[in-house]
Tab-separated table of C-alpha atoms in Angstrom:
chain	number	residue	atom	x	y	z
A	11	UNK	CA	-4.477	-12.510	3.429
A	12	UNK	CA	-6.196	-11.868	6.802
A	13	UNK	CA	-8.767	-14.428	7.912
A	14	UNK	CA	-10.262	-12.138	10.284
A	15	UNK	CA	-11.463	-9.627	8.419
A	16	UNK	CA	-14.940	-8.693	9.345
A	17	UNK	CA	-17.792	-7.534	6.474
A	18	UNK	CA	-18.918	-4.064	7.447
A	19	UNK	CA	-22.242	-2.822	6.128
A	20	UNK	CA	-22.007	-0.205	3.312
A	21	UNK	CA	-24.515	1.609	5.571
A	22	UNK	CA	-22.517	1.321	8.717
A	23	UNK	CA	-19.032	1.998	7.167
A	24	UNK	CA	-18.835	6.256	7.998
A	25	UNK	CA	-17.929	7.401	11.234
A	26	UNK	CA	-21.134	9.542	11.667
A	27	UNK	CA	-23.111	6.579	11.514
A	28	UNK	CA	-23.594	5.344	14.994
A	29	UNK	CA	-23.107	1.630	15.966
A	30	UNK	CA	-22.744	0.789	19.279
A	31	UNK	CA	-22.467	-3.138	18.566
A	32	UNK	CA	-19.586	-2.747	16.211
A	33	UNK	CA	-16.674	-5.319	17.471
A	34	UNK	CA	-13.649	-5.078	14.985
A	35	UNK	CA	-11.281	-7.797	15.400
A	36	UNK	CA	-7.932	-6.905	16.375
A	37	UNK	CA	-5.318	-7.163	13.734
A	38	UNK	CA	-2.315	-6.603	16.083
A	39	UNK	CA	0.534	-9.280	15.139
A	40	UNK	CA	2.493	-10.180	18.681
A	41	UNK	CA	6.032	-7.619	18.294
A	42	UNK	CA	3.816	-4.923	18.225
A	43	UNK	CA	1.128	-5.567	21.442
A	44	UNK	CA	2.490	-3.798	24.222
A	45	UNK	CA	4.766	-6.098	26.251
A	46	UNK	CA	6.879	-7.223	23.128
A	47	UNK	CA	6.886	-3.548	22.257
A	48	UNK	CA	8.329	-2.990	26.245
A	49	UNK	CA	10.923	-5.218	25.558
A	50	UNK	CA	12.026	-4.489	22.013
A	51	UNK	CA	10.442	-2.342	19.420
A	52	UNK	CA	10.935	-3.918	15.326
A	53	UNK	CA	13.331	-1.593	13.436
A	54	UNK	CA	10.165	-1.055	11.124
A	55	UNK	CA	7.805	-0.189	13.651
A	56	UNK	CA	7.668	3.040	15.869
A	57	UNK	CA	7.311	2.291	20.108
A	58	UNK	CA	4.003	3.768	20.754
A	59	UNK	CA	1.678	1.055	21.979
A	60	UNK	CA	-1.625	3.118	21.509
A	61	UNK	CA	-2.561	6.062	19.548
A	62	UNK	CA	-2.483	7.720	23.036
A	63	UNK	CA	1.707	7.545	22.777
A	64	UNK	CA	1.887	9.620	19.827
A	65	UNK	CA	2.860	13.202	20.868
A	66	UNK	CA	2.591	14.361	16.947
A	67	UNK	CA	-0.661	13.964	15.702
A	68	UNK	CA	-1.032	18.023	14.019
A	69	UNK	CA	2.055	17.469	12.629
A	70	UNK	CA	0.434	13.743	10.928
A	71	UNK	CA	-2.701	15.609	10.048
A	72	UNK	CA	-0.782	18.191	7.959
A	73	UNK	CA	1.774	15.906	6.400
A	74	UNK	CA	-0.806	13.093	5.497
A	75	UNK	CA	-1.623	11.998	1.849
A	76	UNK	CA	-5.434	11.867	2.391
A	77	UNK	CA	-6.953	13.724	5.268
A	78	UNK	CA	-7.973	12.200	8.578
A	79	UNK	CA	-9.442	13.248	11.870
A	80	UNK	CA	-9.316	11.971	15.068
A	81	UNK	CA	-12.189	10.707	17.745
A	82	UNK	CA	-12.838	11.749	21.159
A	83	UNK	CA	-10.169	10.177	22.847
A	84	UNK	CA	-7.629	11.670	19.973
A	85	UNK	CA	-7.102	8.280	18.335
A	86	UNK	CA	-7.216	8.254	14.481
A	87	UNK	CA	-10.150	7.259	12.200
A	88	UNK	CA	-9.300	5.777	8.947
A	89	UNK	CA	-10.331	8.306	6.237
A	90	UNK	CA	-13.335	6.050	4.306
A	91	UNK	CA	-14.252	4.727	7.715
A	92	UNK	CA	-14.792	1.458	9.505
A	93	UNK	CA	-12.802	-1.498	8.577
A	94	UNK	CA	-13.980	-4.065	10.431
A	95	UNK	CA	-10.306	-4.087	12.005
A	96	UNK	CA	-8.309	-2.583	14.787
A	97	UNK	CA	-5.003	-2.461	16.250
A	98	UNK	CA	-2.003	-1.760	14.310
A	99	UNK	CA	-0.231	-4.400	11.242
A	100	UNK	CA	1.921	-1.486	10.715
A	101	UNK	CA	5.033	0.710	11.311
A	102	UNK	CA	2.615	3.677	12.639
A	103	UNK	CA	-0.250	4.570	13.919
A	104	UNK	CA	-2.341	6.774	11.063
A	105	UNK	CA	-1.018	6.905	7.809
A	106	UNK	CA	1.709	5.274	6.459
A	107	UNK	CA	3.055	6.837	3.385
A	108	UNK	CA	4.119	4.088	0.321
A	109	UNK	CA	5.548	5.033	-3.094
A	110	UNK	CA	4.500	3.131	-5.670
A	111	UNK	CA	6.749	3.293	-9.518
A	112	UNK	CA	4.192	2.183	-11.937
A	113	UNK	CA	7.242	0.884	-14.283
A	114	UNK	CA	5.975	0.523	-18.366
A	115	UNK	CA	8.216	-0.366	-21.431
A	116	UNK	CA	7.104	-0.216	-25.036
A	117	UNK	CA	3.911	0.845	-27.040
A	118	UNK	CA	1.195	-0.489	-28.659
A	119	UNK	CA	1.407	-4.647	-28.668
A	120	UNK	CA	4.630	-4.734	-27.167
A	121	UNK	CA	3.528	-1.894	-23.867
A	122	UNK	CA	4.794	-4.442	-20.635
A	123	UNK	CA	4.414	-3.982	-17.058
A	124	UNK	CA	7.219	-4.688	-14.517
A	125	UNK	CA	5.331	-6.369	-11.501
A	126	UNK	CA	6.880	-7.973	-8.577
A	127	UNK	CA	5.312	-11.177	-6.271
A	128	UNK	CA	5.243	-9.934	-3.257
A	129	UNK	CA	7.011	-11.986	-0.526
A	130	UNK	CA	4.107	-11.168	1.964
A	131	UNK	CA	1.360	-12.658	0.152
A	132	UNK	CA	2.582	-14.554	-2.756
A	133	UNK	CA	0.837	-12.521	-5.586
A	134	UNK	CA	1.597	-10.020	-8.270
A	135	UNK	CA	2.018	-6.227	-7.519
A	136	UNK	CA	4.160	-2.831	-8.176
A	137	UNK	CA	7.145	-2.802	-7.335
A	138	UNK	CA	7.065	-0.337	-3.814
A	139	UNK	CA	6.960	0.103	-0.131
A	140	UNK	CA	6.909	2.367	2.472
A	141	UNK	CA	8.297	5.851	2.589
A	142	UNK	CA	11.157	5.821	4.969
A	143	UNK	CA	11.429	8.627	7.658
A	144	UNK	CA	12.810	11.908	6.117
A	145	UNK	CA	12.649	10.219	2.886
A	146	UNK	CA	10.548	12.099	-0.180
A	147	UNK	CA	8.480	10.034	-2.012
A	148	UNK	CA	10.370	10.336	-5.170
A	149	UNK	CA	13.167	9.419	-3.715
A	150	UNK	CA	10.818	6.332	-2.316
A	151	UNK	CA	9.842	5.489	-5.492
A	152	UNK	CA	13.409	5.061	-7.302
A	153	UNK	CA	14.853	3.333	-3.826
A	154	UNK	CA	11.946	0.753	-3.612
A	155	UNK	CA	12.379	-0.133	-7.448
A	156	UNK	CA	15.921	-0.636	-7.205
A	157	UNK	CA	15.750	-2.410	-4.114
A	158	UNK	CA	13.104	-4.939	-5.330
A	159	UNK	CA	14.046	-4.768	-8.823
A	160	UNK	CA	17.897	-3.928	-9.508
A	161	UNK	CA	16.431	-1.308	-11.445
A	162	UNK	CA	17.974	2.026	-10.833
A	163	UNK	CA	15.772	4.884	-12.554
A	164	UNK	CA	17.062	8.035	-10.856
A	165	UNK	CA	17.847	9.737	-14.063
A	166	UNK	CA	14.146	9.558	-15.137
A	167	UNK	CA	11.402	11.759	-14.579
A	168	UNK	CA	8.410	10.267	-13.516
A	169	UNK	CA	4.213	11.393	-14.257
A	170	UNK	CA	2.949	11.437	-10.801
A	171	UNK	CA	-0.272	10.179	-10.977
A	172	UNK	CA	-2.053	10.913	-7.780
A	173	UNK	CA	-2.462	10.392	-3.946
A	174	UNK	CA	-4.577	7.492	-3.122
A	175	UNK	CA	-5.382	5.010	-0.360
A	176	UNK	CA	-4.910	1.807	-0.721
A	177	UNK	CA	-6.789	-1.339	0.520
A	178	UNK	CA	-3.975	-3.003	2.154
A	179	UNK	CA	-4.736	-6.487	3.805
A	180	UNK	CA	-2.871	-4.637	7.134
A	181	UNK	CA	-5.271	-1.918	6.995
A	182	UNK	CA	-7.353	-1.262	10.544
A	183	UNK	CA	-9.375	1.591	11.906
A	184	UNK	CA	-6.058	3.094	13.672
A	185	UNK	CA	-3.715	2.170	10.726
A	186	UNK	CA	-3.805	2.716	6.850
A	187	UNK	CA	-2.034	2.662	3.258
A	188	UNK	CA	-1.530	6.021	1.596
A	189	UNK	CA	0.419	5.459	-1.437
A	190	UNK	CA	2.082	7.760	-4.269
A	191	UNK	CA	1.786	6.474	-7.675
A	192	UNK	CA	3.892	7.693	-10.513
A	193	UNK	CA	4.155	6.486	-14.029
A	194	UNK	CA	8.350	5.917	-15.172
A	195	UNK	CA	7.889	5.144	-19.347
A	196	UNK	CA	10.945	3.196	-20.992
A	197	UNK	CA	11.467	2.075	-24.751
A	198	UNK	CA	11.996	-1.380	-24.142
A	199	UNK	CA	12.128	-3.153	-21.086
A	200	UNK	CA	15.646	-4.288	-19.463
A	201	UNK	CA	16.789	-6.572	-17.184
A	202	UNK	CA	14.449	-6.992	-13.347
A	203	UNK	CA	16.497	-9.287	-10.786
A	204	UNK	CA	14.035	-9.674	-8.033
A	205	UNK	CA	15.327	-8.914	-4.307
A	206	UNK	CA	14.626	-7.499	-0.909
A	207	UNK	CA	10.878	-8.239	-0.481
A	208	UNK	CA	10.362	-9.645	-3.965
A	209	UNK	CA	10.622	-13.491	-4.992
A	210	UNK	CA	10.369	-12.508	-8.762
A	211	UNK	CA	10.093	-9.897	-11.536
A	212	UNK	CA	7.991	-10.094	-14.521
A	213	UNK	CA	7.512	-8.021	-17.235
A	214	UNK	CA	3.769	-8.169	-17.939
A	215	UNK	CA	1.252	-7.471	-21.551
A	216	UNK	CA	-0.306	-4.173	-20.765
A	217	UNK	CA	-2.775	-3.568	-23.682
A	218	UNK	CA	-5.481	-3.536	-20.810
A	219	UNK	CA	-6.296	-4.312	-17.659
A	220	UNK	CA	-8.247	-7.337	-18.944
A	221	UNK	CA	-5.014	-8.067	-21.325
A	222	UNK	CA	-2.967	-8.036	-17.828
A	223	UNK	CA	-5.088	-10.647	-15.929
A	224	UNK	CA	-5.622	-13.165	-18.061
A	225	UNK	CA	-1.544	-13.436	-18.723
A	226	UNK	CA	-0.977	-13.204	-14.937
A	227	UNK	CA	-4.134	-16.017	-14.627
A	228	UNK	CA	-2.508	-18.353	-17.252
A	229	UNK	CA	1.061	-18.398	-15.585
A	230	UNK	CA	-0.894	-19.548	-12.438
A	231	UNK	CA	-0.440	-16.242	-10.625
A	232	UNK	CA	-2.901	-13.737	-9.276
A	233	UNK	CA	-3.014	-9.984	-9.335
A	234	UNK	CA	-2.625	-8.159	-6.131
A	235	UNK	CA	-6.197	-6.475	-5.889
A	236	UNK	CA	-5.451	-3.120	-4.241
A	237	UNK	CA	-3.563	-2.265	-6.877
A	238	UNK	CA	-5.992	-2.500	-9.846
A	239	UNK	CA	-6.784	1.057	-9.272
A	240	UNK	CA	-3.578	2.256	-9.975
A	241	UNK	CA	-2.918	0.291	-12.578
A	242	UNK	CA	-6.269	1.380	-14.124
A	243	UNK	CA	-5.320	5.272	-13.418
A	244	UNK	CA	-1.930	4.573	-15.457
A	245	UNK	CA	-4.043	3.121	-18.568
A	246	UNK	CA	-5.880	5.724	-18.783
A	247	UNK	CA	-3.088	7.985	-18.540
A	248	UNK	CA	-1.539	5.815	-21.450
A	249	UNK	CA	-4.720	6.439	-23.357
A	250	UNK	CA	-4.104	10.399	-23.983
């Protein structure tokens, strides 16, 4: 997780609060400050050095997830305001779109979860990523769960449970986590293989959210906090 992260004041979070002392810390890892980014730009990462390089920012605005404006000098502003964080941890400035397949098997006692550890920060999470460009986010959602999971669940329809942001340890002012969620229900489970940015996959008791941590906490593991949320939104979904 990032050690830098600042505390920001529930009072001073909006953007229409003024704060003329506010110092976020700068979040930037080194391929993406602007000389690495002269000399070679990551294949996951887009070249602009600043918000001020990005030529498509109506186009952003229409296409994003959650709404966002910009400030004066046409940078973006994260949508539930300050961070405590700027720069960019990301592969764009603004939003970047994830999918995230919310995979369950089985009812009653025997509902599981399919959750991946994350290769990033070690802990337990759904199995998705980022929207590639052109790519739809169903077709996200079944190509991140096969690619972490050997799971292929193309043939299945998925609930799409809603349009959220997500607390991302790479969030910043300049940079966010928009993810869609969708619910794929299976009779049983079958067979994860964990691979790409996964270093396993575990099918988890899903009773409750409570019924989820304390497995996860006995196997020495921890649950990847941004996504409690949409785990909770699925349960309740469940519960209909």
């Amino acid at each position: 997780m990032n050690k830098t992260t600042e505390t920001v004041p529930a009072a001073l979070r909006s953007w229409s609060v003024s704060w003329p002392e506010y110092k976020p810390a700068d979040v930037t890892p080194s391929e993406l400050l602007p000389e690495a980014l002269a000399r070679q730009v990551p294949g996951w990462a887009e070249a602009a050095a600043t918000p001020a390089d990005v030529r498509d920012w109506a186009r952003r605005q229409a296409a994003a997830l959650v709404p966002f404006q910009l400030d004066a000098q046409g940078w973006p502003l994260h949508p539930e305001g300050r961070t405590g964080r700027t720069g960019r941890n990301l592969g764009k400035w603004g939003e970047n779109a994830a999918a995230d397949p919310i995979v369950v098997a089985g009812t009653g006692r025997d509902r599981r979860l399919l959750l991946i550890t994350r290769d990033d920060i070690h802990e337990e999470a759904i199995p998705g990523g980022m929207v590639d460009p052109g790519e739809t986010a169903p077709a996200a959602l079944v190509r991140e769960l096969q690619e972490e999971t050997g799971i292929d669940l193309s043939e299945h329809q998925p609930t799409i449970l809603g349009c959220d942001l997500v607390d991302d340890w790479r969030n910043s002012d300049q940079a966010w986590v928009a993810s869609t969620s969708a619910l794929y229900l299976l009779p049983t489970t079958v067979t994860a293989v964990a691979a790409d940015d996964a270093l396993d996959a575990t099918w988890w008791p899903f009773g409750s959210l409570d019924e989820l941590d304390n497995a996860i906490t006995t196997a020495g593991r921890t649950l990847y906090a941004a996504h409690r949320p949409l785990l909770h939104r699925a349960l309740e979904h469940l519960a209909k």
